[in-house]
Short mmCIF file of C-alpha atoms (C1' of nucleotides) in Angstrom, two decimals:
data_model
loop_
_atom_site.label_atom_id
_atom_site.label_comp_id
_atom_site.label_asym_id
_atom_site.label_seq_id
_atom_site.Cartn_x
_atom_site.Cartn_y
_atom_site.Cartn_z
CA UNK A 1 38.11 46.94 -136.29
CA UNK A 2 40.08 48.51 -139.47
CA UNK A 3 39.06 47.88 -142.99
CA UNK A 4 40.92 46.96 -145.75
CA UNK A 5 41.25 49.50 -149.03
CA UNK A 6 39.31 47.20 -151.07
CA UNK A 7 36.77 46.97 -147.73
CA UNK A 8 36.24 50.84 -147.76
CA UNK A 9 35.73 51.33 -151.34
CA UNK A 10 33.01 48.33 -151.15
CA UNK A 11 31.23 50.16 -148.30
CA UNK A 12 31.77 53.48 -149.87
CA UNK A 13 29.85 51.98 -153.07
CA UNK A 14 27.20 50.39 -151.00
CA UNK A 15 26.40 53.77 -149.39
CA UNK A 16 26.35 55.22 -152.34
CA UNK A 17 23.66 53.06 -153.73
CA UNK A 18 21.62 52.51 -150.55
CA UNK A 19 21.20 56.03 -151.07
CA UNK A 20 23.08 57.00 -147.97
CA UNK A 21 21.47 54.18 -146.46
CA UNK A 22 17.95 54.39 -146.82
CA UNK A 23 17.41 51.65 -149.27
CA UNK A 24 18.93 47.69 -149.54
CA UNK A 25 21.47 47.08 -152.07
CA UNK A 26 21.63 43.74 -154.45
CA UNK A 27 24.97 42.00 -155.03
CA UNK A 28 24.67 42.17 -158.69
CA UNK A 29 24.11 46.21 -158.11
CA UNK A 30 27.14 46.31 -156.20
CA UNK A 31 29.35 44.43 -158.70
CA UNK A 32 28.18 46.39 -161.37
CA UNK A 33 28.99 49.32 -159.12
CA UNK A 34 32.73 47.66 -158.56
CA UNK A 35 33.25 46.71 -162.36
CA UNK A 36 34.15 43.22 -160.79
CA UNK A 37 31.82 39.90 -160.51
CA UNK A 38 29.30 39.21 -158.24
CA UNK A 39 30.91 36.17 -157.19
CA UNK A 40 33.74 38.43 -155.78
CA UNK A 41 31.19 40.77 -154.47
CA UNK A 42 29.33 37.14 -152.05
CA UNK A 43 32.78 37.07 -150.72
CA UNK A 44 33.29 40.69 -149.48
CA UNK A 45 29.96 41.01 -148.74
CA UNK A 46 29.90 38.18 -145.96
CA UNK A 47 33.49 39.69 -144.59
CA UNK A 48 31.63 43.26 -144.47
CA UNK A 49 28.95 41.01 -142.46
CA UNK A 50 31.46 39.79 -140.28
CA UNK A 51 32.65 42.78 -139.32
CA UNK A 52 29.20 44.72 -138.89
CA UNK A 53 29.57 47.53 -141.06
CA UNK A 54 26.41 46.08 -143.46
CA UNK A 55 23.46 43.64 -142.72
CA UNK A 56 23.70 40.88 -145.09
CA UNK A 57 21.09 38.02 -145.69
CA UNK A 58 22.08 36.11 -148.25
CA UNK A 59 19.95 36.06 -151.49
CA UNK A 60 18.51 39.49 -150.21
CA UNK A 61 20.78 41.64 -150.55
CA UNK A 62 22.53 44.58 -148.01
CA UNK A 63 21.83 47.29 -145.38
CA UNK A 64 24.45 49.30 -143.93
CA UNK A 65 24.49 49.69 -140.30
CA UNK A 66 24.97 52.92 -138.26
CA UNK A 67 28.56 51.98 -137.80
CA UNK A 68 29.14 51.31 -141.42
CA UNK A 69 27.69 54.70 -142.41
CA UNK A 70 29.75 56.47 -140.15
CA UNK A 71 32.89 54.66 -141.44
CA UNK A 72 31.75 55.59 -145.44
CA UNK A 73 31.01 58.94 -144.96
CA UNK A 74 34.75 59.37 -143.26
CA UNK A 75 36.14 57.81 -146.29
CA UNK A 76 34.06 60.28 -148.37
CA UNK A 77 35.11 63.09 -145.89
CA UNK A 78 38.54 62.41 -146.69
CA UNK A 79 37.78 62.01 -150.68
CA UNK A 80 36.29 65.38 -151.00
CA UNK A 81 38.47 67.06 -148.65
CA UNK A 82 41.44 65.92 -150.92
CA UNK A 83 39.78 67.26 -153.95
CA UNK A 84 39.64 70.71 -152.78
CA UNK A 85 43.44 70.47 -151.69
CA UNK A 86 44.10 69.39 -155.51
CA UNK A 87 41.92 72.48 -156.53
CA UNK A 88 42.49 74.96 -154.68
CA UNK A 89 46.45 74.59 -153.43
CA UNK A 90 47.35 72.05 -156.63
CA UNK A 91 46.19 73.78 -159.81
CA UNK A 92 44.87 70.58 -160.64
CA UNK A 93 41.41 70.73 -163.56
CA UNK A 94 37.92 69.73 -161.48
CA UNK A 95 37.88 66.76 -164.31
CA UNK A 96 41.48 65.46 -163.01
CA UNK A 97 41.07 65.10 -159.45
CA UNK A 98 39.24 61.73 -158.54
CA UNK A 99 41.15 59.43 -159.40
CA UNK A 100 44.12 60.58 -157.45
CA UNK A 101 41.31 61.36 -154.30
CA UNK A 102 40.86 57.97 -154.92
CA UNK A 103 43.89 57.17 -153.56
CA UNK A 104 44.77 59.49 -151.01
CA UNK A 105 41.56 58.76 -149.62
CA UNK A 106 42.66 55.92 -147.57
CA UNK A 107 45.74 57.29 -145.79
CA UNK A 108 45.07 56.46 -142.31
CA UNK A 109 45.57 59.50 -140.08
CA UNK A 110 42.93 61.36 -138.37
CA UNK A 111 45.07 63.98 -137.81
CA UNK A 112 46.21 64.38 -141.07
CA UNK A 113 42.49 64.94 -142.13
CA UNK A 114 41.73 67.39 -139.37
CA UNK A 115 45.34 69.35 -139.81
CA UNK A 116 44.01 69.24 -144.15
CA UNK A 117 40.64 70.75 -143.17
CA UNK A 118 41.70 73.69 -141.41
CA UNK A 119 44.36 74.39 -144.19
CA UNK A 120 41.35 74.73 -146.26
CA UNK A 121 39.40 76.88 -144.43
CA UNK A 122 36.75 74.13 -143.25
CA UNK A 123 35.27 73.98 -146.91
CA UNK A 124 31.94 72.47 -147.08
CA UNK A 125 31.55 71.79 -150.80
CA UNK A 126 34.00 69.80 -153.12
CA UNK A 127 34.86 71.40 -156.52
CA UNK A 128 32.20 69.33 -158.30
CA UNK A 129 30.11 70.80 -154.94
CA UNK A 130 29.16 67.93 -153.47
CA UNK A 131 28.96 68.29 -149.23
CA UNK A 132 32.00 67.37 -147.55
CA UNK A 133 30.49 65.85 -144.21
CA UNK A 134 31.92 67.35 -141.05
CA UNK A 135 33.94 65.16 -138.05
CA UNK A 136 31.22 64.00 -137.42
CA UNK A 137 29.34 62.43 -140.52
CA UNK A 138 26.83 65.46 -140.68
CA UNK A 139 26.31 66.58 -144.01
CA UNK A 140 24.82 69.94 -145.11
CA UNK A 141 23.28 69.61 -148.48
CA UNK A 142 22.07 72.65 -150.09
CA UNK A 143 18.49 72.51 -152.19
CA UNK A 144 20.03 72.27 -156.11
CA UNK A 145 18.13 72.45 -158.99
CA UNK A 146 19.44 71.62 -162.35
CA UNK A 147 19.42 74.73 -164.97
CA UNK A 148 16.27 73.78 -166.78
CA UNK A 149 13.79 73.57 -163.92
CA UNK A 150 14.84 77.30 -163.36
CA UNK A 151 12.20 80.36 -164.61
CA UNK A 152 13.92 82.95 -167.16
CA UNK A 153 15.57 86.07 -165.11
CA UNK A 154 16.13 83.93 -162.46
CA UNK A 155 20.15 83.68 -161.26
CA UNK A 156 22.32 81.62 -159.23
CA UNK A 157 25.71 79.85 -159.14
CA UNK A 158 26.52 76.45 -161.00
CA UNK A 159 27.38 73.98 -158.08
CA UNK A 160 27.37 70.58 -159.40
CA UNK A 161 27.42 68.13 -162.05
CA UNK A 162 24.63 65.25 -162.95
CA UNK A 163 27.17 63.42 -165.21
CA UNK A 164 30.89 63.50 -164.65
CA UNK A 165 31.99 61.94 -167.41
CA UNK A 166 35.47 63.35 -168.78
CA UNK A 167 33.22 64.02 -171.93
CA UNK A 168 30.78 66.15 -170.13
CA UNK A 169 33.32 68.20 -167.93
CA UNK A 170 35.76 68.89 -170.86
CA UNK A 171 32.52 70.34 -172.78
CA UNK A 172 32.04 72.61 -169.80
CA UNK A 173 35.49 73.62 -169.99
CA UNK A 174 35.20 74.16 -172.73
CA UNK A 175 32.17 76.47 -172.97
CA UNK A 176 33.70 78.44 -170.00
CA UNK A 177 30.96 77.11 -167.28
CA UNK A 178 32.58 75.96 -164.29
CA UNK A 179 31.76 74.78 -160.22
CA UNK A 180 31.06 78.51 -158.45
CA UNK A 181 30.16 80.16 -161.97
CA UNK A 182 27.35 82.61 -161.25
CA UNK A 183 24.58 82.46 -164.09
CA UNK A 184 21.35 83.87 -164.73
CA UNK A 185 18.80 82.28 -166.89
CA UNK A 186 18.10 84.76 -170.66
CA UNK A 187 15.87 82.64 -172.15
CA UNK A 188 14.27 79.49 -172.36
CA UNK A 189 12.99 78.33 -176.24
CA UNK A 190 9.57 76.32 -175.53
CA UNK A 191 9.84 74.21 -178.46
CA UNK A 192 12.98 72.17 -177.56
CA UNK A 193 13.60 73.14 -174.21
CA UNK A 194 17.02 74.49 -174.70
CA UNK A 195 18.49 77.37 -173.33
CA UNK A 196 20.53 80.84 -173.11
CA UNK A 197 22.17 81.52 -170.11
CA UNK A 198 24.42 84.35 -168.98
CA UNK A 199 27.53 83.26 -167.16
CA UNK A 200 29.26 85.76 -164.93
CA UNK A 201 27.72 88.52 -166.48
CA UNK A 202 29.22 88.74 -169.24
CA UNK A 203 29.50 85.58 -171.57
CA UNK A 204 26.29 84.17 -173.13
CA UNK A 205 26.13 80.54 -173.63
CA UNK A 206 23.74 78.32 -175.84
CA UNK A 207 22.76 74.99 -174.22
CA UNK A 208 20.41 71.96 -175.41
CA UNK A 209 17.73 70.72 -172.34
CA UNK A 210 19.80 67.60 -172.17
CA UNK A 211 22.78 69.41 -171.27
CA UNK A 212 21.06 71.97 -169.08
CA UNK A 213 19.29 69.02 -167.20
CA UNK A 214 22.90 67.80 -166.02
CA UNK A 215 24.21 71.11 -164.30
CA UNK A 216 23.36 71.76 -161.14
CA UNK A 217 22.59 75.60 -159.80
CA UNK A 218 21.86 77.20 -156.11
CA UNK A 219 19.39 79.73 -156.75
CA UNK A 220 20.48 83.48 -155.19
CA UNK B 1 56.57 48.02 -165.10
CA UNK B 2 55.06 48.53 -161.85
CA UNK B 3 55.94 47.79 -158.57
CA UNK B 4 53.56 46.96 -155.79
CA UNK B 5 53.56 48.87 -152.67
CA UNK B 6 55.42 45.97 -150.79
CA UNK B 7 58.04 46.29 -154.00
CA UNK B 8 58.72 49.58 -153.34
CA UNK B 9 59.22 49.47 -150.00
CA UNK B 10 62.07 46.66 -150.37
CA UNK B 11 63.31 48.51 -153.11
CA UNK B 12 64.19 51.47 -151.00
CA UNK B 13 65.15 49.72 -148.25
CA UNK B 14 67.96 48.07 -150.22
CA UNK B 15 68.87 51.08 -151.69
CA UNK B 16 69.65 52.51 -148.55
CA UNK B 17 71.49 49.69 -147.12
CA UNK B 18 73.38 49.27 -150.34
CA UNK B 19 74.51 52.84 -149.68
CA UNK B 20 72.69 54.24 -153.00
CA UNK B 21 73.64 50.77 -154.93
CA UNK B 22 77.40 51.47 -154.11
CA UNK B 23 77.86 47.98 -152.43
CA UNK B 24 75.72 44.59 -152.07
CA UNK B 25 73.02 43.58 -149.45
CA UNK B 26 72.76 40.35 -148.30
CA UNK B 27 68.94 38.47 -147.23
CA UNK B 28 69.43 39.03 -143.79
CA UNK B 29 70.09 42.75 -143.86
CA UNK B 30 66.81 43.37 -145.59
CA UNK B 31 65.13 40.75 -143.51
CA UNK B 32 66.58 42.65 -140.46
CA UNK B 33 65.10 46.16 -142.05
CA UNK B 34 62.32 45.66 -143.07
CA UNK B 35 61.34 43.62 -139.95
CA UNK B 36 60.33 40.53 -141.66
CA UNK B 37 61.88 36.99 -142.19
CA UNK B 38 64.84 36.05 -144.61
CA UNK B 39 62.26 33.37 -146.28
CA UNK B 40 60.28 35.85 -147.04
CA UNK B 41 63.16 38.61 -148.28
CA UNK B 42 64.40 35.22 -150.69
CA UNK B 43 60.72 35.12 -152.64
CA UNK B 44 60.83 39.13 -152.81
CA UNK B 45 64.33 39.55 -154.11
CA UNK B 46 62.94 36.49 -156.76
CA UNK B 47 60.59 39.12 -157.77
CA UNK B 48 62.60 42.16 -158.07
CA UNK B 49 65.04 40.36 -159.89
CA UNK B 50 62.35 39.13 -162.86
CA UNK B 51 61.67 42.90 -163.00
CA UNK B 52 64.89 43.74 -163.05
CA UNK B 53 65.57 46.73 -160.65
CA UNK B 54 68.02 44.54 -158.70
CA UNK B 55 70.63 41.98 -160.13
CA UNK B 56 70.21 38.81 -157.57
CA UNK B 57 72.19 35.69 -157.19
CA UNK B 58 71.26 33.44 -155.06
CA UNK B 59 73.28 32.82 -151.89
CA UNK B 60 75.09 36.21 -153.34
CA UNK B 61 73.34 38.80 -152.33
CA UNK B 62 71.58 41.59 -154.44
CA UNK B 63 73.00 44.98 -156.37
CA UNK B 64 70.59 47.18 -157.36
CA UNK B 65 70.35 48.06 -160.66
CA UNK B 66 70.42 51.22 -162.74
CA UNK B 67 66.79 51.22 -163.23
CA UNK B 68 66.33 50.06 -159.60
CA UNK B 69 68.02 53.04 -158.28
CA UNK B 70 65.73 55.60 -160.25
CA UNK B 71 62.83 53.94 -159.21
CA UNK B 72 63.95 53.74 -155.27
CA UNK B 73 64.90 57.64 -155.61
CA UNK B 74 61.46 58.57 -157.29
CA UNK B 75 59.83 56.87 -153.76
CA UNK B 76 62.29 58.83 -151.37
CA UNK B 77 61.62 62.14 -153.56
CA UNK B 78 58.03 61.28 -152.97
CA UNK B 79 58.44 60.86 -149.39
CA UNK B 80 60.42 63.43 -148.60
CA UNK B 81 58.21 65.79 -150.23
CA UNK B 82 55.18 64.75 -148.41
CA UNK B 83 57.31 65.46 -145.22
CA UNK B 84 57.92 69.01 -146.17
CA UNK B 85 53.99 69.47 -146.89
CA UNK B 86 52.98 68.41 -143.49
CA UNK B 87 55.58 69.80 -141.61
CA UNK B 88 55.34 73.50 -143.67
CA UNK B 89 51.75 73.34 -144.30
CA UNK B 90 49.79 71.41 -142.22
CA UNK B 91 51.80 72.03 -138.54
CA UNK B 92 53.28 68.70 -138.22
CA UNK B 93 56.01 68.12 -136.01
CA UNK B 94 58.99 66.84 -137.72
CA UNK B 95 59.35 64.00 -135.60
CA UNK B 96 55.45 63.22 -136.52
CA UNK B 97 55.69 63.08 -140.15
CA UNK B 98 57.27 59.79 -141.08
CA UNK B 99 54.58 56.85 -140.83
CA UNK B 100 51.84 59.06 -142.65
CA UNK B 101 54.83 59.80 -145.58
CA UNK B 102 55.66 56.37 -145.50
CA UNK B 103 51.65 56.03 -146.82
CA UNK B 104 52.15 59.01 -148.67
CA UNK B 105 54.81 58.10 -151.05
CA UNK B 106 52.96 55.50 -152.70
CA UNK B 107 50.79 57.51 -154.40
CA UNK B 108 50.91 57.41 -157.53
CA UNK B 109 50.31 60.37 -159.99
CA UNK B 110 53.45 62.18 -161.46
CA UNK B 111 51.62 65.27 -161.94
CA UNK B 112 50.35 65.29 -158.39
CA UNK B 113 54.21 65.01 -157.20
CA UNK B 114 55.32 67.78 -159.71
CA UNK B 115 52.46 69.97 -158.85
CA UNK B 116 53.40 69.58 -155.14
CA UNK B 117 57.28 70.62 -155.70
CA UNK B 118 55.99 73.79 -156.72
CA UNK B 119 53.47 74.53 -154.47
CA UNK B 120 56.18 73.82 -151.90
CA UNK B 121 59.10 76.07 -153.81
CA UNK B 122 60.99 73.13 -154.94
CA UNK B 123 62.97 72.20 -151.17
CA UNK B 124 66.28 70.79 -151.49
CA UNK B 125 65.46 69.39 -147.87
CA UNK B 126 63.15 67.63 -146.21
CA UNK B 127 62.58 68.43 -142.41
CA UNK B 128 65.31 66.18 -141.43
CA UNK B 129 67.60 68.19 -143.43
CA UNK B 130 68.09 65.13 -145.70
CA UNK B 131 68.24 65.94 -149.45
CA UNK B 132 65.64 65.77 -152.03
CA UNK B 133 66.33 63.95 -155.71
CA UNK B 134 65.52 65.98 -158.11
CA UNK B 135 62.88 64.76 -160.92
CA UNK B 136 65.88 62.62 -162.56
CA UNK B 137 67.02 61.60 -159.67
CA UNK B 138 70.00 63.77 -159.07
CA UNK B 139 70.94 64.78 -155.62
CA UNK B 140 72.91 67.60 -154.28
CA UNK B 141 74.28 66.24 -150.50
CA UNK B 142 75.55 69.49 -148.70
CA UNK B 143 78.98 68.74 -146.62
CA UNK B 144 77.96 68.33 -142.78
CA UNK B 145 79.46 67.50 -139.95
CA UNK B 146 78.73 66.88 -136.11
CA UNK B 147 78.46 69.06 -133.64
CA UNK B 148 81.53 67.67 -131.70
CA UNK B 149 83.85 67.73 -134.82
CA UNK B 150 83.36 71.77 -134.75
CA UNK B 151 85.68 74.09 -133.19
CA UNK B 152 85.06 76.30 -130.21
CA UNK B 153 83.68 80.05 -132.26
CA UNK B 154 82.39 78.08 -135.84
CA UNK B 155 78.66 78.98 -136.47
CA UNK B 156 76.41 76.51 -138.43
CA UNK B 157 73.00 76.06 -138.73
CA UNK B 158 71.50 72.26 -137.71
CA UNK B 159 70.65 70.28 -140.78
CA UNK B 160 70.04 66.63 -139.52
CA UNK B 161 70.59 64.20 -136.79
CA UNK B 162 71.60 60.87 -137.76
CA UNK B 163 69.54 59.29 -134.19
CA UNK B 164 65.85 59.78 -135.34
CA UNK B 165 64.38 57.75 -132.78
CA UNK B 166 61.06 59.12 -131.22
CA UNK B 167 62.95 59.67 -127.96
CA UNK B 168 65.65 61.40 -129.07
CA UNK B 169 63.79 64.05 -131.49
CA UNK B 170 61.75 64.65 -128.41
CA UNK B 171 64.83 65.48 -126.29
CA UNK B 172 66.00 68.25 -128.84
CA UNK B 173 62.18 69.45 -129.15
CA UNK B 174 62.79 69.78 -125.72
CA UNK B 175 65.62 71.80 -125.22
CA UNK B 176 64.73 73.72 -128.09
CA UNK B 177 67.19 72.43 -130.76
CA UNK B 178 65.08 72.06 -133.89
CA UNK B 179 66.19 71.46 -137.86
CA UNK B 180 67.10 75.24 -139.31
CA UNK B 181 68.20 76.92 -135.95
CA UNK B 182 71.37 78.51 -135.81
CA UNK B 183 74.09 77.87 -133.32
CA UNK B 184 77.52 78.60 -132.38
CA UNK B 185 80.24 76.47 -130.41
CA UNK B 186 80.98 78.89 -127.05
CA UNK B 187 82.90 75.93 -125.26
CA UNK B 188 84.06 72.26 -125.43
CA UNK B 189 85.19 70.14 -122.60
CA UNK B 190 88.11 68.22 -123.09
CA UNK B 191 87.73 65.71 -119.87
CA UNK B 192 84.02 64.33 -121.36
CA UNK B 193 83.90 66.25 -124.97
CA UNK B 194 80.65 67.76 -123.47
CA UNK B 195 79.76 70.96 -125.27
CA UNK B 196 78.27 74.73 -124.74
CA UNK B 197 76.03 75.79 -127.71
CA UNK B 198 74.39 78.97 -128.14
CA UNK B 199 71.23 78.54 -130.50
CA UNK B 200 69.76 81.55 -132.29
CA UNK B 201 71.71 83.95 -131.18
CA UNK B 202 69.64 83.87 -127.35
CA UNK B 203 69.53 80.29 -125.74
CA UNK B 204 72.84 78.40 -124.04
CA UNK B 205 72.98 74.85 -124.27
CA UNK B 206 74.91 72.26 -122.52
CA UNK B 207 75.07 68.92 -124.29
CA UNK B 208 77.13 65.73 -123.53
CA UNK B 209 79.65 64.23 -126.43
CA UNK B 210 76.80 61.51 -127.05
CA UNK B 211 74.17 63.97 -127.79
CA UNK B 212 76.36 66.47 -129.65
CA UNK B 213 77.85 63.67 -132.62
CA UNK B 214 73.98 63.01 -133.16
CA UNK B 215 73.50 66.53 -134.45
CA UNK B 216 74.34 67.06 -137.97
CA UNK B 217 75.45 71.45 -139.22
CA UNK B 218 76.51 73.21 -142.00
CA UNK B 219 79.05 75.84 -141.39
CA UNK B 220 78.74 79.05 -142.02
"C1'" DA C 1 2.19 23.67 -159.83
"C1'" DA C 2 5.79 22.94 -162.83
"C1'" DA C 3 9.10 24.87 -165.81
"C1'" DT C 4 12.00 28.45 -167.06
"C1'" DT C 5 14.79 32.44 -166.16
"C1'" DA C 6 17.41 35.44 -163.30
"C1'" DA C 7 20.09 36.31 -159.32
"C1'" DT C 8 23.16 34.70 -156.06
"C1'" DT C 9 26.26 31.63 -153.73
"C1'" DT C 10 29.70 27.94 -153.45
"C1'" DA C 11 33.71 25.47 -155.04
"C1'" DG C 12 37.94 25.54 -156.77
"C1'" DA C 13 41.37 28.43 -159.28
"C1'" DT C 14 45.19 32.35 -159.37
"C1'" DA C 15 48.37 36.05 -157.58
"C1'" DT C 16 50.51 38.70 -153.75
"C1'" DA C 17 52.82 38.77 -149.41
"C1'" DG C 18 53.62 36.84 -145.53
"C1'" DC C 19 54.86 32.68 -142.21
"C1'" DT C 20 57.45 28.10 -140.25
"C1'" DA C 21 60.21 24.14 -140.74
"C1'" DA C 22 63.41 21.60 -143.33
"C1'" DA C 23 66.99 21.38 -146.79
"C1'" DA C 24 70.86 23.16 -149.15
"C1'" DA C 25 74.75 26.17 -149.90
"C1'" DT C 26 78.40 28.97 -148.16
"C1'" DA C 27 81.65 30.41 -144.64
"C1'" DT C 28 84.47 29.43 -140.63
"C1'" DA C 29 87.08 26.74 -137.37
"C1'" DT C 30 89.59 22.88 -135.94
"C1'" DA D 1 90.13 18.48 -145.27
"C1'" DT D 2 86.51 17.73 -142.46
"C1'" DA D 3 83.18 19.26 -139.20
"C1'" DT D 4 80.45 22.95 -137.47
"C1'" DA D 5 78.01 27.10 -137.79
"C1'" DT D 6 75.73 30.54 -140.41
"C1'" DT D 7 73.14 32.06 -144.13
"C1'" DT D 8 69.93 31.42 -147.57
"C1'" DT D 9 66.58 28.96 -150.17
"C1'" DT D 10 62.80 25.77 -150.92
"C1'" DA D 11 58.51 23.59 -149.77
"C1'" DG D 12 54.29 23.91 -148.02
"C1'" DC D 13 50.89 26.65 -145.47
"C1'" DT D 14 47.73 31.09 -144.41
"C1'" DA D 15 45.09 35.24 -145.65
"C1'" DT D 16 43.28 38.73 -148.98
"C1'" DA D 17 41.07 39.72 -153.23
"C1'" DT D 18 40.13 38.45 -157.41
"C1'" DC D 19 38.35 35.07 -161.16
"C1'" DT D 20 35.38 31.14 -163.77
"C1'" DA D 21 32.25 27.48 -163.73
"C1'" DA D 22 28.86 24.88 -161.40
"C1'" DA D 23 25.22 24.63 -158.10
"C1'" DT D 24 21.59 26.60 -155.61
"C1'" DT D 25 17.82 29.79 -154.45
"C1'" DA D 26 14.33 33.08 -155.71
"C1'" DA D 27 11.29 35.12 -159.03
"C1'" DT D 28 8.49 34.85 -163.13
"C1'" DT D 29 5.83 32.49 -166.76
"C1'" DT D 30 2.92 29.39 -168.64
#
DNA sequence: AAATTAATTTAGATATAGCTAAAAATATAT
DNA sequence: ATATATTTTTAGCTATATCTAAATTAATTT
């Protein structure tokens, strides 16, 4: 059974929200989700019924099945895979990459994907370092915590973003923090919660709790 | 203007048939190539005329037009660039790589296909030994001929076959032709036109007429 | 328990890209 | 010049994916 493009970014989208399938999904969630209406989103969600990638009971909402999470996290296997070919081989900015992803993420070859995978040395993080899950659908997460839950001398490397809004990443850019940056944590001002952190031994960088709440570190 | 996926792919089929908008196509010889019905060629051709990147009259025919033949060479520049990534970077067998470029060269992101041009060292060639338009669309055809029209002691190297049928690129994988090797005439047999190659320097060859005006060299 | 509000579905549109069958236009043969 | 054959177009249908507006179901108040 082969889904459409519009099929796998709905079930991509409900996995996403189901929290990788642990929790139901409303339609109104999901259209939100889409930016489209939820009268579009009854439709799809009966022909993602029909084909038994999601449990759907109408008025209460969605559950993806086993077969529908396996068929998601390929799609995001292939998103993130692409991302780190743009990256690494492509020059291409961290901030610049998903919408093209976007696209190449539904060629349909398998052995385009595996072929890609071993050109990149089997990577296991995207650039924003979210897990790529392997052949399989197994994903590896790694225990993140975001900047201002971490104790002063503590250090680490940035590995993800909370928000990835253009906004956000350009700022990052723009301060010189970046996916894979190693840090290590100067000072931490009690009154406000904000922040002096030194990036890669050798830049010091000034952040507000708000924006040290949205990065993402491995601690080392 | 855009052009749908479907748009595109008429587009360069009638470019191709119109050899590079140097004569008209009728309905039927797109129907015939792009495997579809002449009702359904009629409504496309409809289309591509209101967008003007083919002149149509109906009952008359279709000539692409200037703007027509940009956009078909921006696809095959596209697709032929994909080819060389999967046949130089990812392993693929050049008689592999056409249905996943065929999804390939739809993608669209200008930056992604100038970005890629580098990272492959700007080929003139795609694994077929067809040529590659340039970003305006200019392309630089290299004089070749086949195998049969060469003279007993000419060297070449193989550029092309015009016969890229699945059967007969896994004949030449077979005897170990392949696109780039480099040959030399040793004999030619008047009675059949069958021929004796030698191929890089080590391996002899015998090939019948049929086989040897399906192989397209450069001289050297 | 009835009324109101919110969420969701159904009904009836539109646009794209295809199909078949019938009609119309062009080309060819007598 | 007329008849026949070929080519092409039109008309009307199907399927996907969207939409708006109306109807229905579920949840929340009073």
């Amino acid at each position: 059974m082969t889904l459409t493009t519009a099929e796998e970014n709905y079930l991509k989208a409900i996995y996403h929200l189901s929290d990788g399938g642990t929790k139901s999904v409303s339609t109104n969630d999901v259209a939100a989700e889409m930016k489209t209406k939820p009268a579009s989103v009854s439709d799809m969600l009966r022909k993602l019924g029909d084909k038994e990638v999601i449990e759907y009971r109408k008025y209460y909402g969605v559950n993806i099945t086993e077969e529908g999470k396996k068929r998601a996290l390929t799609t995001i296997r292939k998103h993130r895979l692409w991302e780190v070919f743009l990256v690494d081989k492509l020059q291409f900015a961290w901030d610049e990459v998903h919408e093209v992803a976007e696209e190449l993420e539904h060629i349909q070859s398998p052995l385009l994907i595996q072929r890609l995978d071993s050109y990149l040395n089997f990577p296991k993080f995207d650039p924003h370092g979210d897990p790529i899950p392997d052949e399989y659908g197994d994903v590896r997460a790694r225990p993140r915590l975001a900047l201002n839950e971490m104790d002063i001398d503590q250090s680490g490397q940035i590995v993800a973003v909370k928000d990835s809004s253009a906004a956000f990443l350009k700022y990052l850019d723009k301060v010189g923090a970046y996916i894979g940056a190693r840090i290590k944590i100067l000072d931490k001002v009690e009154f406000d919660g904000s922040m002096e952190i030194l990036v890669d031994q050798k830049k010091t960088l000034f952040m507000s709790k708000d924006v040290a709440a949205n990065i993402l570190a491995i601690q080392s």
